[in-house]
XYZ file of C-alpha atoms in Angstrom:
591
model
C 126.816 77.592 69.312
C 124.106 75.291 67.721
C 120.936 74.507 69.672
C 118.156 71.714 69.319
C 114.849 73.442 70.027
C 111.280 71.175 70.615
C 108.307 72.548 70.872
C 105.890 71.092 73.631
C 102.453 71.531 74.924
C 100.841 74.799 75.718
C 100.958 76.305 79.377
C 98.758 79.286 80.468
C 98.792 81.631 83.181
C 101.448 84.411 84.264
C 103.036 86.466 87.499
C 106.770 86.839 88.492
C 108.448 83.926 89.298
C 107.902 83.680 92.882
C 107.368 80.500 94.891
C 104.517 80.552 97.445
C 101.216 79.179 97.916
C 100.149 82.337 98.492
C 99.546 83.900 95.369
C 98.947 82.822 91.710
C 101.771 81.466 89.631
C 102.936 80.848 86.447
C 101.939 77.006 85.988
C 105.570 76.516 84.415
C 106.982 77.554 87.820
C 104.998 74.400 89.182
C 107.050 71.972 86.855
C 103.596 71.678 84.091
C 106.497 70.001 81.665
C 104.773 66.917 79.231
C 108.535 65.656 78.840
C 108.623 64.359 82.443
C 106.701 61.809 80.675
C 109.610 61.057 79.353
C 112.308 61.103 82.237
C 112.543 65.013 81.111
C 114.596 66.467 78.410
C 118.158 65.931 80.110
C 116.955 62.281 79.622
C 116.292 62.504 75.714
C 118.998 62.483 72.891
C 119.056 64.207 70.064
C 116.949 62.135 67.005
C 115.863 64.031 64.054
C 113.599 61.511 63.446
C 111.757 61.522 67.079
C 108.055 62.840 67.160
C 106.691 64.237 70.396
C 102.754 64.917 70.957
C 102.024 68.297 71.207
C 98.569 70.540 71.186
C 99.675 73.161 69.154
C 101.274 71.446 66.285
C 99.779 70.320 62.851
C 99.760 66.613 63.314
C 99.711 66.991 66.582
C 103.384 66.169 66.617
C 106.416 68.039 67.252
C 110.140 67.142 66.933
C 113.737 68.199 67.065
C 115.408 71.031 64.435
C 118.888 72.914 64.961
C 118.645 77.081 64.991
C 122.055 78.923 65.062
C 122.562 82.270 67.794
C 121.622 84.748 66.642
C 124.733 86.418 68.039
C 127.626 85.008 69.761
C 130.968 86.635 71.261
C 133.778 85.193 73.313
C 136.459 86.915 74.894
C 138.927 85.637 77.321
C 137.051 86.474 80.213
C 133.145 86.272 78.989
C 131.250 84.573 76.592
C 127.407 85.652 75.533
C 124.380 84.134 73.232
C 121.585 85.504 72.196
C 119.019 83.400 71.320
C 116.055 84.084 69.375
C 113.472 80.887 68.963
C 110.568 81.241 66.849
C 107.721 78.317 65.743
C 106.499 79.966 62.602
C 105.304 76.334 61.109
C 102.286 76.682 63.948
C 99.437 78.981 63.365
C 99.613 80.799 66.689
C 97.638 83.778 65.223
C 94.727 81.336 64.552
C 95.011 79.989 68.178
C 95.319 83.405 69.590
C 91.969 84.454 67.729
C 89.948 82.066 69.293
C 91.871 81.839 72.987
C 93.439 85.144 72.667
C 97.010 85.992 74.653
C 96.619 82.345 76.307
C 97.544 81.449 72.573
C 101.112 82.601 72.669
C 102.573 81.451 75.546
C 103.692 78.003 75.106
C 107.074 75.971 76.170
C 110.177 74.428 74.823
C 113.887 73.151 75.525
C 117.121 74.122 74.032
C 120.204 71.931 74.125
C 124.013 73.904 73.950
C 127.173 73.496 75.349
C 129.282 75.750 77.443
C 132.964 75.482 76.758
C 135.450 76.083 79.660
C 139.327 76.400 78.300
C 141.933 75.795 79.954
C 143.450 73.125 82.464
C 142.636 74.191 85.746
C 138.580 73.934 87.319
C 137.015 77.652 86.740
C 134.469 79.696 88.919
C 131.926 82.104 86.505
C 128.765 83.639 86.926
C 126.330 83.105 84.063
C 123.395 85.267 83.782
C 120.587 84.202 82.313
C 118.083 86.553 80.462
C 114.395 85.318 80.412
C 115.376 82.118 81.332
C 113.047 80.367 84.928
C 115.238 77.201 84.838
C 117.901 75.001 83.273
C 119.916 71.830 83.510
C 123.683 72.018 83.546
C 125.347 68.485 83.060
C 122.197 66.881 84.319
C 122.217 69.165 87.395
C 118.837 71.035 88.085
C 119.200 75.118 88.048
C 115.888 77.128 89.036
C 115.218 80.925 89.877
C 117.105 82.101 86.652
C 116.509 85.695 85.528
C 113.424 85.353 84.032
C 112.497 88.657 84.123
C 115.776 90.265 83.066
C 117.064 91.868 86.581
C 120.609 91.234 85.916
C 120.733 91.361 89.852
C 121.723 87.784 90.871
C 123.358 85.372 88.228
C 123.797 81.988 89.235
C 127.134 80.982 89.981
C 129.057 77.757 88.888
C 132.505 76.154 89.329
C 133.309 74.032 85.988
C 136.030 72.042 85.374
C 137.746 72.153 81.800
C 135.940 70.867 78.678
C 132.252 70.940 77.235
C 129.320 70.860 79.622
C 125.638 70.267 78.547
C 123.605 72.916 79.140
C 119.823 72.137 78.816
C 117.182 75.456 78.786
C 113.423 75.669 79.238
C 112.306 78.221 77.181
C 109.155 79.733 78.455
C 107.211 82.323 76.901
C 105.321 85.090 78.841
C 102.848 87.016 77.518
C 103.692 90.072 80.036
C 107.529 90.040 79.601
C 107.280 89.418 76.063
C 105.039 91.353 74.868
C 101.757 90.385 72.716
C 101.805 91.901 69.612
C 104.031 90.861 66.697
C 105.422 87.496 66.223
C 105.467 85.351 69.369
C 109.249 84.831 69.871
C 111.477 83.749 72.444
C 114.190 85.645 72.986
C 116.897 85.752 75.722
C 120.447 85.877 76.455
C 123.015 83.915 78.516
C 126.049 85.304 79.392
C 128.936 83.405 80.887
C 131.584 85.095 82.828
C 134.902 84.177 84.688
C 134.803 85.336 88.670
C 137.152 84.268 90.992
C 135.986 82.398 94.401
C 135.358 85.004 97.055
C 133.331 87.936 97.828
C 131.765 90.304 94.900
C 130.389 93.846 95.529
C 127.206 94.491 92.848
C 127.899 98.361 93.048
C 125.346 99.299 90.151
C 122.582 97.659 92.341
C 123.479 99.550 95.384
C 120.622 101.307 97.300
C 121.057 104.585 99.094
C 118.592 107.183 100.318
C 119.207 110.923 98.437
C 120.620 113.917 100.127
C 118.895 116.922 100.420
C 121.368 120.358 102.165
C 123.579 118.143 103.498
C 121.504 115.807 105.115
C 120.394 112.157 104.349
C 116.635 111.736 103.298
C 116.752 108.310 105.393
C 119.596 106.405 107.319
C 118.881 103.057 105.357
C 121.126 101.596 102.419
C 121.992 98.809 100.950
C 125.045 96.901 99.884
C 124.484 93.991 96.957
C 127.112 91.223 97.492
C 127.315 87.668 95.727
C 129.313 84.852 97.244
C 131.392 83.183 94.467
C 133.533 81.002 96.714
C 132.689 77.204 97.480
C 131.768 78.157 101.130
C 129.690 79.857 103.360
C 131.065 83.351 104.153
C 130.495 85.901 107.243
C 129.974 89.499 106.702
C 131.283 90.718 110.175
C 131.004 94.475 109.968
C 130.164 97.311 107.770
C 132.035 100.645 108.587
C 132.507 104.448 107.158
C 135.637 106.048 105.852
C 134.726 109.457 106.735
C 134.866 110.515 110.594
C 131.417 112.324 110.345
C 129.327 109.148 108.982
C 128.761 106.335 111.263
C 127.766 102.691 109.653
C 126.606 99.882 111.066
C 124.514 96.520 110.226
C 120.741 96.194 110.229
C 121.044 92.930 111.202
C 125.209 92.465 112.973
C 124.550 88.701 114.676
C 125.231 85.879 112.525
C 124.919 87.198 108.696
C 125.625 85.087 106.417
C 126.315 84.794 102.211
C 125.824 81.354 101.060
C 127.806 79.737 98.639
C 126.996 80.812 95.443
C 124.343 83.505 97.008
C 123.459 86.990 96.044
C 122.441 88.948 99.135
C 121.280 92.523 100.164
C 123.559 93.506 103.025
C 121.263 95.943 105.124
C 123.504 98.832 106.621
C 122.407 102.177 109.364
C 123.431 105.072 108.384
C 124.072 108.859 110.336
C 124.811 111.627 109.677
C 124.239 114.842 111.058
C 124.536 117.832 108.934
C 126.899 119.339 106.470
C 127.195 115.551 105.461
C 129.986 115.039 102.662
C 128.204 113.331 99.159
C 131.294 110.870 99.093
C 131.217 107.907 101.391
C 133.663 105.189 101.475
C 132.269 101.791 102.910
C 134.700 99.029 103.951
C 133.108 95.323 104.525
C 134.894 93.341 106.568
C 134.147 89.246 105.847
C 135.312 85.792 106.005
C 134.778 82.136 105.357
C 132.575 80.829 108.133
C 134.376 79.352 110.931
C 137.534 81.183 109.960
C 138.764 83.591 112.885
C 138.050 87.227 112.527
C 142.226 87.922 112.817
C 142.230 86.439 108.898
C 139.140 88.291 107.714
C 139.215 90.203 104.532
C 137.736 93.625 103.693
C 136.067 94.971 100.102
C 135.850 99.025 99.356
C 133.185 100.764 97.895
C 132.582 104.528 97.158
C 129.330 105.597 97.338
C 128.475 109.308 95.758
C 124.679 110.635 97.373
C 122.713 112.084 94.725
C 121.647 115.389 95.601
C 118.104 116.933 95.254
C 116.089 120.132 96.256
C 113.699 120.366 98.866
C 110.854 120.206 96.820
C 111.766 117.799 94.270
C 111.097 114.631 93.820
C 113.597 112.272 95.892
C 114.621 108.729 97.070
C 113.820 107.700 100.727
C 114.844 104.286 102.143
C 112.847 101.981 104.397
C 112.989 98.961 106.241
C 110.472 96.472 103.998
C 108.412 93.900 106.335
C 110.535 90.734 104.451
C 113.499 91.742 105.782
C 115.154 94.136 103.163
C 115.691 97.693 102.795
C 113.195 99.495 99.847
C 112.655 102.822 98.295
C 110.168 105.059 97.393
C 109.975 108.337 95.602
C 108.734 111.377 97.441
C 107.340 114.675 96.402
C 106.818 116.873 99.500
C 103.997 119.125 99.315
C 104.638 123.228 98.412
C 105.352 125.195 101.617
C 104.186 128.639 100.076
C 100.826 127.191 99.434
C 97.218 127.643 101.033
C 96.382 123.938 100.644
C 92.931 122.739 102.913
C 94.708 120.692 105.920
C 92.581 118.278 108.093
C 91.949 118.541 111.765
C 95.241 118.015 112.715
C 96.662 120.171 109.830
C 97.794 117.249 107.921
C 97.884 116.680 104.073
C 96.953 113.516 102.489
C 99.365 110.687 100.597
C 99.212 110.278 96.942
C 100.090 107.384 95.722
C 101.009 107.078 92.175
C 101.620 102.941 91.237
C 104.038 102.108 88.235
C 103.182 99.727 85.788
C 105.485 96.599 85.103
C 108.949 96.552 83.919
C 109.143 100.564 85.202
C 111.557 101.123 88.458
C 110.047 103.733 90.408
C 113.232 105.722 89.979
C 113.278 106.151 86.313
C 112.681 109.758 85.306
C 109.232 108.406 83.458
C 107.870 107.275 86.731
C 109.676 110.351 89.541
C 108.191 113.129 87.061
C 104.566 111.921 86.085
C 103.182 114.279 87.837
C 106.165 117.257 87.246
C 102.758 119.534 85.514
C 100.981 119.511 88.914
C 103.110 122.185 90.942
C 100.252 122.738 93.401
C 98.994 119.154 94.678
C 97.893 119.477 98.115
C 99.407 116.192 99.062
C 102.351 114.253 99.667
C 102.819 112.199 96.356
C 104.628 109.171 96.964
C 105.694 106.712 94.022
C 106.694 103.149 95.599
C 108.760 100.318 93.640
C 106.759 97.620 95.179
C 110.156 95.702 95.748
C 110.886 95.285 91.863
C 109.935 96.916 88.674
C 106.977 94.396 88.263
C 105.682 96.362 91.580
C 106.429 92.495 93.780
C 103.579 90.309 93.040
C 101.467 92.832 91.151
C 100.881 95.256 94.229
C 99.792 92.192 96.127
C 100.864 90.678 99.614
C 104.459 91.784 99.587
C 104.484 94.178 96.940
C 101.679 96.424 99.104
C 103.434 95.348 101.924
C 105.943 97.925 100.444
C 103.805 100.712 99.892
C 102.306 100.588 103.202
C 105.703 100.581 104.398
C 106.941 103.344 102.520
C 103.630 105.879 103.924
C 104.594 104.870 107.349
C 108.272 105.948 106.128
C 107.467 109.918 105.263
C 106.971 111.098 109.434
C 110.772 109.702 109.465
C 111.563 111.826 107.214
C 110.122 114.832 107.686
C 111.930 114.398 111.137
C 114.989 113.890 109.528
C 114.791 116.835 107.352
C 113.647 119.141 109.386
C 110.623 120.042 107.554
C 108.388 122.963 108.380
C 105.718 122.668 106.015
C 102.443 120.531 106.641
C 102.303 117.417 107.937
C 101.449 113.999 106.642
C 98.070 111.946 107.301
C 99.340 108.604 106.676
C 95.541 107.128 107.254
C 94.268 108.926 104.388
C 95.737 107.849 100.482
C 94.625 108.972 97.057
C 95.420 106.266 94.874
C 96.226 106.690 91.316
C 98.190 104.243 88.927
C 98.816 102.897 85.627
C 98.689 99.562 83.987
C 99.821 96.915 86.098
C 99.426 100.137 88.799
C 96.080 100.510 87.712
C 95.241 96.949 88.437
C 97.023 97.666 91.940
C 94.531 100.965 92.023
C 91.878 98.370 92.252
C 93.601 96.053 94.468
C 94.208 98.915 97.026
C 90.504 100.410 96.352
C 88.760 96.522 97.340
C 91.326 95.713 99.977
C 91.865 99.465 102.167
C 88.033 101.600 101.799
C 88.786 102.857 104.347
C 92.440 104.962 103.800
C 91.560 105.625 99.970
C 89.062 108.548 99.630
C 89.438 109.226 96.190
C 91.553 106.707 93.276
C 92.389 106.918 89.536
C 92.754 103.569 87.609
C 94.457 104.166 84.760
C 94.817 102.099 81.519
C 94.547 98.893 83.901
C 93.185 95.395 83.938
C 90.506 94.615 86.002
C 92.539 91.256 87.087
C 95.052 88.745 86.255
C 92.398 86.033 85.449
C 90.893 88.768 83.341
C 94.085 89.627 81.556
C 95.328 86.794 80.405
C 92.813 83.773 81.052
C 93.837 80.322 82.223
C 91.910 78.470 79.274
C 95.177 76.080 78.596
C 96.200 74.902 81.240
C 96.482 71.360 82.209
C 93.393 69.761 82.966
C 92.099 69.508 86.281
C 89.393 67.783 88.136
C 86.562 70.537 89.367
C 87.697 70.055 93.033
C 90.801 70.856 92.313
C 90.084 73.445 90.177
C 87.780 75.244 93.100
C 90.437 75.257 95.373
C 93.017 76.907 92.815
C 90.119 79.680 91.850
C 89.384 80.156 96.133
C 92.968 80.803 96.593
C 92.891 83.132 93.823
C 89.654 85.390 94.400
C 91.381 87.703 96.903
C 92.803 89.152 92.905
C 89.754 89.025 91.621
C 88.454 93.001 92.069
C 85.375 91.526 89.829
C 83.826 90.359 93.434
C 84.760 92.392 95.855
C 83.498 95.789 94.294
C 81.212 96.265 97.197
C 83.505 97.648 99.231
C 84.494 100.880 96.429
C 80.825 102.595 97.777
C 81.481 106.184 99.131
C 84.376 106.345 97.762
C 85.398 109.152 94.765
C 86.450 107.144 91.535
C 87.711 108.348 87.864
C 88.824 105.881 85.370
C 90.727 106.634 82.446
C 91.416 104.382 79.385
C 92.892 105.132 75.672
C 90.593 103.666 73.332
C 93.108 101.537 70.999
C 95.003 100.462 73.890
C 96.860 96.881 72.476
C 98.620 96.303 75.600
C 95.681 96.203 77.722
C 92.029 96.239 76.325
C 89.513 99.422 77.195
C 87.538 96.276 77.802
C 88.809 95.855 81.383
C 88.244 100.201 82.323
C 84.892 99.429 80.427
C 83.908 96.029 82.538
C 84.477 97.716 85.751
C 82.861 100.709 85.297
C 79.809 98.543 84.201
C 80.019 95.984 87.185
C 80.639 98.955 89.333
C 77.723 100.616 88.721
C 75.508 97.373 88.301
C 76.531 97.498 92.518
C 75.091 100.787 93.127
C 78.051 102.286 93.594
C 79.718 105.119 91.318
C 82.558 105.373 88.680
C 83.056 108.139 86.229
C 84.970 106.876 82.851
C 86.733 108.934 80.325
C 87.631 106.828 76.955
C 90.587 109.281 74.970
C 89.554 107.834 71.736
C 92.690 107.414 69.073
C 95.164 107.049 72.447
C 96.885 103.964 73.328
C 98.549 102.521 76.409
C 100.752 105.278 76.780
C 101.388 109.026 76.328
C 103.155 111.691 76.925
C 100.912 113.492 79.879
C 99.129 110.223 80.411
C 98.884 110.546 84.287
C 97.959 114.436 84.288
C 95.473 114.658 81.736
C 92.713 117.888 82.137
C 90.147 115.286 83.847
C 92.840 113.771 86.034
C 94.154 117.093 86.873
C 90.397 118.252 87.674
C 89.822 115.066 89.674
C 93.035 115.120 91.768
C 92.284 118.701 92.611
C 88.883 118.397 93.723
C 89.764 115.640 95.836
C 92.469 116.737 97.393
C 90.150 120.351 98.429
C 87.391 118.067 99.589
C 89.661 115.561 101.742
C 89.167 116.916 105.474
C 85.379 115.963 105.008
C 84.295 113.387 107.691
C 83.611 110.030 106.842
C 80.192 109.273 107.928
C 78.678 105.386 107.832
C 75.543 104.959 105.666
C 72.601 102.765 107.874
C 74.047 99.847 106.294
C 76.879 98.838 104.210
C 78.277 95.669 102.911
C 82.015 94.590 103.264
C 83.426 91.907 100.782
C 86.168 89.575 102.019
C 88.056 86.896 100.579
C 91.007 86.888 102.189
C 90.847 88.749 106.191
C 94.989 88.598 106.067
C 95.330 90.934 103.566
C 91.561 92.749 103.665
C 91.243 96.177 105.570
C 88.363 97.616 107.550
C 85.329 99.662 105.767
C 83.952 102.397 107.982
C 85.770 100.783 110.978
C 84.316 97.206 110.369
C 87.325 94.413 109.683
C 86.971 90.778 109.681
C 89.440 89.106 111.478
């Protein structure tokens, strides 16, 4: 497979690729391409001889050269690229001295060609590594995989021969990484389906079982809709006499063509529940009569966990989707200070990006601490890049997944102490640590005590917007007004009273001691308090990271001096940019 690449102008600023005027984007995701100049790269053919402006460039020129795949294999049934594409002609590590990580994230196209054999038409799913959006034939394709989920390819129906196949390449400091060579690398990966309806068993979601019982009666079924039309998921039923199944939502639910969809599901169970669970799905085209629907299998086994260990619940997430969380119950056999209502506090311990909450890094952090006097609780945040950075809908899930624990101590049974939802220390680290800060400005009043750990102060902080496009001041005020309810710089007013301990390694590369070191100055500089602990020679990660001796000391002494009342000081100032997504301080909310 041989590929044109072209270099173009630099873009700046980075999140997930999520569409909403809500919260800040990547300025790719809002189109930010100097070709449409041109009619856009689908328009242009190939010329060796061509020159394009460009501000990275020497000459300030750029134009077309030819890079082979770095590895390519085709099968019958699949055929996969990787790509690798590299500008090593531009100084990027001069740019990147002066304008730092804003340096090395710049844009390009790739032209290919996607063969289908054969002599009938073809349906295939292609996924698309690392890749926002492409043009197939001249036909626009956005939401591709940027981030690597391999959740929800993109599905096509080709008839035979060679088809075009034009790909923005976009690089992002976050996914990429910003130390070595500023590549581009991804991967497509082309693969024949057949039109109909597709169970995605590896990204099924189902609570844990603990004795026999389910720790939550929410799942969830991944399907993707390869036929032409629309298709009707009627019901959802159990195999086994003892389990009964039903849908979330029963009225109506549709797959779209070409659609990858959660299918929400209920699930009881008594007691002495079996860990093997056959579900059948029972579908057809829409408009087609039920008599002539179809059904798909899948078998389900429940992990199984101890009492005390850490576990997957399942909970119904505000957007309309069922979540997880891992929870770590408190010990039963121990004397631990309860408040008035002999409750225990939540801990919340907030992944950093690219980490699902259920990998064994994330579920054991805190394995060292056998004797926390609270119910730790480690949410996804939707997707391993915690939502949108523990913001709007990614708190959204860990405010759902507190609310969650009473359900399952029901559930359970449980004996031991219960849960203070109200109440939350907050500890987390990297991207977590910037949503320790997020949850410190935006709830004073639920977090006594937090923990930022290793984390950036803010997106605008982490990797600045210095190159973007140009933009008049007016506009420019608007985009930074929309943005301040991110920027923890300005709100920390509202972190007085409350108990706070940051930790930072002090050749961190990922992120900067600069950003641990900036808030603890600003913090103070509001009369409020912040203790900071620099482990010199350590960088973004360790071993022990999230239960070092001062952590451990600090969680502790917390969690023994929780049940204290909150009392208001004569006066007190509250900081809000945003009332939506802002909480009260000592009772007071803006509305």
């Amino acid at each position: 497979m041989k590929l044109a690449a072209l270099l173009l102008n630099a873009i700046q600023s980075i999140q997930e690729p999520v569409v909403g005027g809500y919260r800040s984007l990547p300025e790719a995701t809002w189109g930010a391409d100097p070709l449409e100049y041109l009619g856009g790269f689908r328009s242009l053919e190939y010329d060796k001889d061509a020159k394009f402006p460009s501000s990275l460039a020497p000459n300030a020129t750029v134009s077309w050269s030819t890079i082979a795949a770095q590895q390519l294999s085709c099968h019958p049934q699949s055929a996969q690229v990787r790509l690798s594409v590299a500008f090593p002609d531009i100084d990027l590590a001069f740019l990147q001295r002066i304008y730092g990580w804003a340096a090395l994230q710049y844009q390009g196209w790739a032209r290919g060609h996607l063969r289908v054999n054969g002599e009938e038409p073809q349906t295939l799913t292609l996924a698309t590594n690392n890749l926002l959006e492409f043009y197939l034939d001249g036909q626009h394709h956005f939401g591709g995989d940027y981030y690597a989920f391999r959740r929800a390819p993109i599905v096509l129906h080709l008839e035979p021969g060679d088809h075009v196949i034009d790909i923005r390449l976009v690089r992002d400091v976050r996914a990429m990484g910003g130390v070595g060579f500023p590549t581009i690398d991804l991967q497509l990966e082309a693969r024949a389906s057949t039109k109909g309806l597709h169970i995605s068993a590896e990204n099924t979601l189902m609570p844990d079982m603990v004795d026999g019982r389910l720790a939550s009666m929410l799942g969830s079924i991944q399907v993707r809709n390869d036929h032409v039309h629309d298709i009707e998921i009627f019901a959802v039923s159990a195999n086994d006499s003892s389990y009964f199944v039903w849908l979330l939502q029963p009225d109506d639910f549709r797959v779209v063509a070409g659609q990858t969809r959660p299918v929400s599901v209920a699930i009881s169970c008594q007691t002495n529940c079996s860990p093997y669970l056959g579900f059948d799905i029972e579908y057809g085209v829409v408009g087609q009569d039920r008599s002539q629907a179809s059904v798909l299998h899948l078998d389900h086994q429940f992990t199984q966990r101890e009492l005390h260990e850490p576990l997957k619940v399942t909970f119904y997430h505000p957007g309309g989707m069922v979540s997880y969380a891992i929870l770590r119950p408190p010990p039963s056999n121990l004397s631990c200070p309860l408040d008035s209502e002999g409750l225990l506090p939540v801990f919340l311990q907030l992944h950093g990006a690219g980490v699902e909450a259920d990998n064994d890094i994330v579920r054991h952090a805190l394995d060292p601490l056998t004797d926390l006097c609270a119910w730790a609780l480690f949410p996804t945040g939707s997707t391993p890049w915690s939502g949108d950075d523990w913001h709007v809908w990614g708190f959204a899930d860990v405010e759902a997944a507190i609310k969650a624990i009473p359900g399952w101590i029901e559930s359970i049974g449980w004996n031991g102490p219960g849960v203070n939802t109200k109440r939350w220390l907050v500890a987390g680290h990297s991207n977590g640590g910037q949503g320790t800060w997020y949850a410190l400005t935006h709830r004073p009043d639920n977090v006594f005590a937090a923990a930022p750990i290793s984390g950036y102060s803010s997106i605008q902080n982490y990797v600045p917007y210095d190159l973007w496009q140009p933009m008049t001041p007016s506009v420019r005020a608007l985009l930074d007004a929309s943005l301040s309810s991110y920027r923890h710089e300005l709100l920390l007013d509202n972190l007085k009273g409350i108990s706070i301990l940051q930790q930072h390694g002090g050749v961190d590369d990922n992120v900067p001691a600069f950003h641990s070191r900036l808030m603890n100055q600003l913090i103070k500089q509001q009369g409020a308090n912040s203790s900071y602990v620099e482990l010199q020679g350590k960088n973004h990660w360790f071993d022990g990271i999230m239960t070092t001796e001062y952590l451990s000391e600090f969680f502790e002494q917390n969690l023994n001096d929780f049940a204290r009342p909150l009392r208001a000081p004569e006066a007190f100032t509250l900081v809000v940019a945003n009332p939506a997504d802002s909480g009260p301080k000592f009772g007071v909310e803006i509305l």
